Amino acid sequence: AVGVWLFGGKIYEGNPALHGTPFAEAEYWSNNFNDFASGLVVLFELAVVNNWQVVVSGFIAATTQWHRIYFIAFYLIGVITMLNVVVAFVIDAFDVEQ
Protein backbone atom coordinates (compact mmCIF):
# COMPACT_ATOMS: atom_id res chain seq x y z
CA ALA A 1 0.00 0.00 0.00
CA VAL A 2 2.89 2.36 0.73
CA GLY A 3 4.48 1.62 -2.63
CA VAL A 4 1.22 2.37 -4.46
CA TRP A 5 0.94 5.63 -2.54
CA LEU A 6 4.56 6.66 -3.23
CA PHE A 7 5.00 5.42 -6.80
CA GLY A 8 1.50 4.96 -8.24
CA GLY A 9 1.25 6.46 -11.72
CA LYS A 10 4.93 7.43 -11.90
CA ILE A 11 6.04 4.55 -14.13
CA TYR A 12 4.54 4.53 -17.60
CA GLU A 13 5.88 4.12 -21.10
CA GLY A 14 6.74 7.53 -22.47
CA ASN A 15 7.66 9.11 -19.12
CA PRO A 16 10.38 11.65 -20.08
CA ALA A 17 12.15 11.18 -16.73
CA LEU A 18 12.82 7.53 -17.61
CA HIS A 19 14.21 8.16 -21.10
CA GLY A 20 17.68 6.63 -21.42
CA THR A 21 17.64 4.86 -18.05
CA PRO A 22 18.46 1.16 -17.67
CA PHE A 23 14.82 0.69 -16.63
CA ALA A 24 13.55 2.01 -19.97
CA GLU A 25 16.20 0.15 -21.96
CA ALA A 26 15.16 -3.13 -20.32
CA GLU A 27 11.50 -2.26 -21.04
CA TYR A 28 10.37 -3.00 -17.50
CA TRP A 29 7.18 -0.97 -17.92
CA SER A 30 5.01 -3.62 -16.29
CA ASN A 31 7.14 -3.38 -13.13
CA ASN A 32 5.25 -0.57 -11.46
CA PHE A 33 3.16 0.29 -8.43
CA ASN A 34 0.19 1.54 -10.45
CA ASP A 35 -2.02 -1.05 -8.75
CA PHE A 36 -1.67 -3.35 -5.78
CA ALA A 37 -1.08 -6.55 -7.78
CA SER A 38 1.71 -4.96 -9.84
CA GLY A 39 3.25 -3.68 -6.63
CA LEU A 40 3.35 -7.21 -5.21
CA VAL A 41 5.12 -8.41 -8.35
CA VAL A 42 7.74 -5.67 -8.04
CA LEU A 43 8.34 -6.47 -4.37
CA PHE A 44 8.65 -10.18 -5.18
CA GLU A 45 11.25 -9.37 -7.84
CA LEU A 46 13.13 -7.26 -5.33
CA ALA A 47 12.90 -10.03 -2.73
CA VAL A 48 14.55 -12.55 -5.05
CA VAL A 49 17.08 -9.88 -6.11
CA ASN A 50 16.11 -10.05 -9.79
CA ASN A 51 17.82 -7.03 -11.43
CA TRP A 52 16.96 -4.93 -8.40
CA GLN A 53 19.37 -2.17 -9.41
CA VAL A 54 17.55 -1.68 -12.74
CA VAL A 55 14.11 -1.66 -11.13
CA VAL A 56 15.14 0.77 -8.39
CA SER A 57 16.91 3.07 -10.87
CA GLY A 58 13.65 3.54 -12.75
CA PHE A 59 11.70 4.49 -9.65
CA ILE A 60 14.43 6.84 -8.49
CA ALA A 61 14.57 8.52 -11.91
CA ALA A 62 10.79 8.98 -11.89
CA THR A 63 10.69 10.38 -8.34
CA THR A 64 13.51 11.61 -6.06
CA GLN A 65 16.63 10.17 -4.49
CA TRP A 66 14.85 10.12 -1.12
CA HIS A 67 12.57 7.35 -2.32
CA ARG A 68 15.60 5.05 -2.27
CA ILE A 69 14.93 4.73 1.48
CA TYR A 70 11.76 2.74 0.69
CA PHE A 71 13.72 0.11 -1.23
CA ILE A 72 16.51 -0.08 1.34
CA ALA A 73 13.96 -0.51 4.15
CA PHE A 74 12.13 -3.20 2.18
CA TYR A 75 15.38 -5.08 1.62
CA LEU A 76 16.47 -4.86 5.25
CA ILE A 77 13.08 -5.71 6.76
CA GLY A 78 11.47 -7.85 4.09
CA VAL A 79 14.35 -9.79 2.68
CA ILE A 80 17.06 -10.12 5.30
CA THR A 81 14.94 -10.25 8.46
CA MET A 82 12.09 -12.38 7.13
CA LEU A 83 14.47 -14.74 5.37
CA ASN A 84 16.30 -15.31 8.65
CA VAL A 85 13.01 -15.97 10.45
CA VAL A 86 11.95 -18.53 7.82
CA VAL A 87 15.33 -20.25 7.94
CA ALA A 88 15.16 -20.37 11.75
CA PHE A 89 11.73 -22.05 11.60
CA VAL A 90 12.97 -24.62 9.08
CA ILE A 91 16.05 -25.43 11.13
CA ASP A 92 13.93 -25.68 14.28
CA ALA A 93 11.50 -28.04 12.52
CA PHE A 94 14.33 -30.35 11.50
CA ASP A 95 15.85 -30.15 14.97
CA VAL A 96 12.55 -31.22 16.60
CA GLU A 97 12.36 -34.33 14.39
CA GLN A 98 15.73 -35.61 15.63
PDB file of C-alpha atoms in Angstrom, residues 36-79:
ATOM      1  CA  PHE A  36      -1.673  -3.353  -5.775  1.00  0.00           C
ATOM      2  CA  ALA A  37      -1.078  -6.546  -7.783  1.00  0.00           C
ATOM      3  CA  SER A  38       1.707  -4.957  -9.835  1.00  0.00           C
ATOM      4  CA  GLY A  39       3.255  -3.677  -6.626  1.00  0.00           C
ATOM      5  CA  LEU A  40       3.350  -7.208  -5.209  1.00  0.00           C
ATOM      6  CA  VAL A  41       5.120  -8.413  -8.346  1.00  0.00           C
ATOM      7  CA  VAL A  42       7.735  -5.668  -8.039  1.00  0.00           C
ATOM      8  CA  LEU A  43       8.341  -6.470  -4.373  1.00  0.00           C
ATOM      9  CA  PHE A  44       8.648 -10.181  -5.176  1.00  0.00           C
ATOM     10  CA  GLU A  45      11.249  -9.372  -7.835  1.00  0.00           C
ATOM     11  CA  LEU A  46      13.132  -7.259  -5.329  1.00  0.00           C
ATOM     12  CA  ALA A  47      12.904 -10.034  -2.727  1.00  0.00           C
ATOM     13  CA  VAL A  48      14.552 -12.547  -5.053  1.00  0.00           C
ATOM     14  CA  VAL A  49      17.075  -9.877  -6.114  1.00  0.00           C
ATOM     15  CA  ASN A  50      16.108 -10.049  -9.788  1.00  0.00           C
ATOM     16  CA  ASN A  51      17.818  -7.030 -11.434  1.00  0.00           C
ATOM     17  CA  TRP A  52      16.961  -4.931  -8.402  1.00  0.00           C
ATOM     18  CA  GLN A  53      19.370  -2.166  -9.406  1.00  0.00           C
ATOM     19  CA  VAL A  54      17.549  -1.685 -12.738  1.00  0.00           C
ATOM     20  CA  VAL A  55      14.114  -1.662 -11.129  1.00  0.00           C
ATOM     21  CA  VAL A  56      15.143   0.771  -8.388  1.00  0.00           C
ATOM     22  CA  SER A  57      16.912   3.071 -10.866  1.00  0.00           C
ATOM     23  CA  GLY A  58      13.651   3.539 -12.749  1.00  0.00           C
ATOM     24  CA  PHE A  59      11.695   4.494  -9.652  1.00  0.00           C
ATOM     25  CA  ILE A  60      14.432   6.841  -8.488  1.00  0.00           C
ATOM     26  CA  ALA A  61      14.571   8.516 -11.910  1.00  0.00           C
ATOM     27  CA  ALA A  62      10.787   8.983 -11.890  1.00  0.00           C
ATOM     28  CA  THR A  63      10.689  10.379  -8.336  1.00  0.00           C
ATOM     29  CA  THR A  64      13.509  11.612  -6.064  1.00  0.00           C
ATOM     30  CA  GLN A  65      16.633  10.173  -4.489  1.00  0.00           C
ATOM     31  CA  TRP A  66      14.850  10.123  -1.118  1.00  0.00           C
ATOM     32  CA  HIS A  67      12.567   7.345  -2.319  1.00  0.00           C
ATOM     33  CA  ARG A  68      15.604   5.054  -2.269  1.00  0.00           C
ATOM     34  CA  ILE A  69      14.932   4.729   1.482  1.00  0.00           C
ATOM     35  CA  TYR A  70      11.759   2.739   0.695  1.00  0.00           C
ATOM     36  CA  PHE A  71      13.716   0.111  -1.228  1.00  0.00           C
ATOM     37  CA  ILE A  72      16.511  -0.083   1.338  1.00  0.00           C
ATOM     38  CA  ALA A  73      13.963  -0.512   4.145  1.00  0.00           C
ATOM     39  CA  PHE A  74      12.127  -3.197   2.181  1.00  0.00           C
ATOM     40  CA  TYR A  75      15.380  -5.076   1.624  1.00  0.00           C
ATOM     41  CA  LEU A  76      16.467  -4.861   5.248  1.00  0.00           C
ATOM     42  CA  ILE A  77      13.079  -5.715   6.762  1.00  0.00           C
ATOM     43  CA  GLY A  78      11.472  -7.848   4.095  1.00  0.00           C
ATOM     44  CA  VAL A  79      14.348  -9.785   2.682  1.00  0.00           C
TER      45      VAL A  79
END
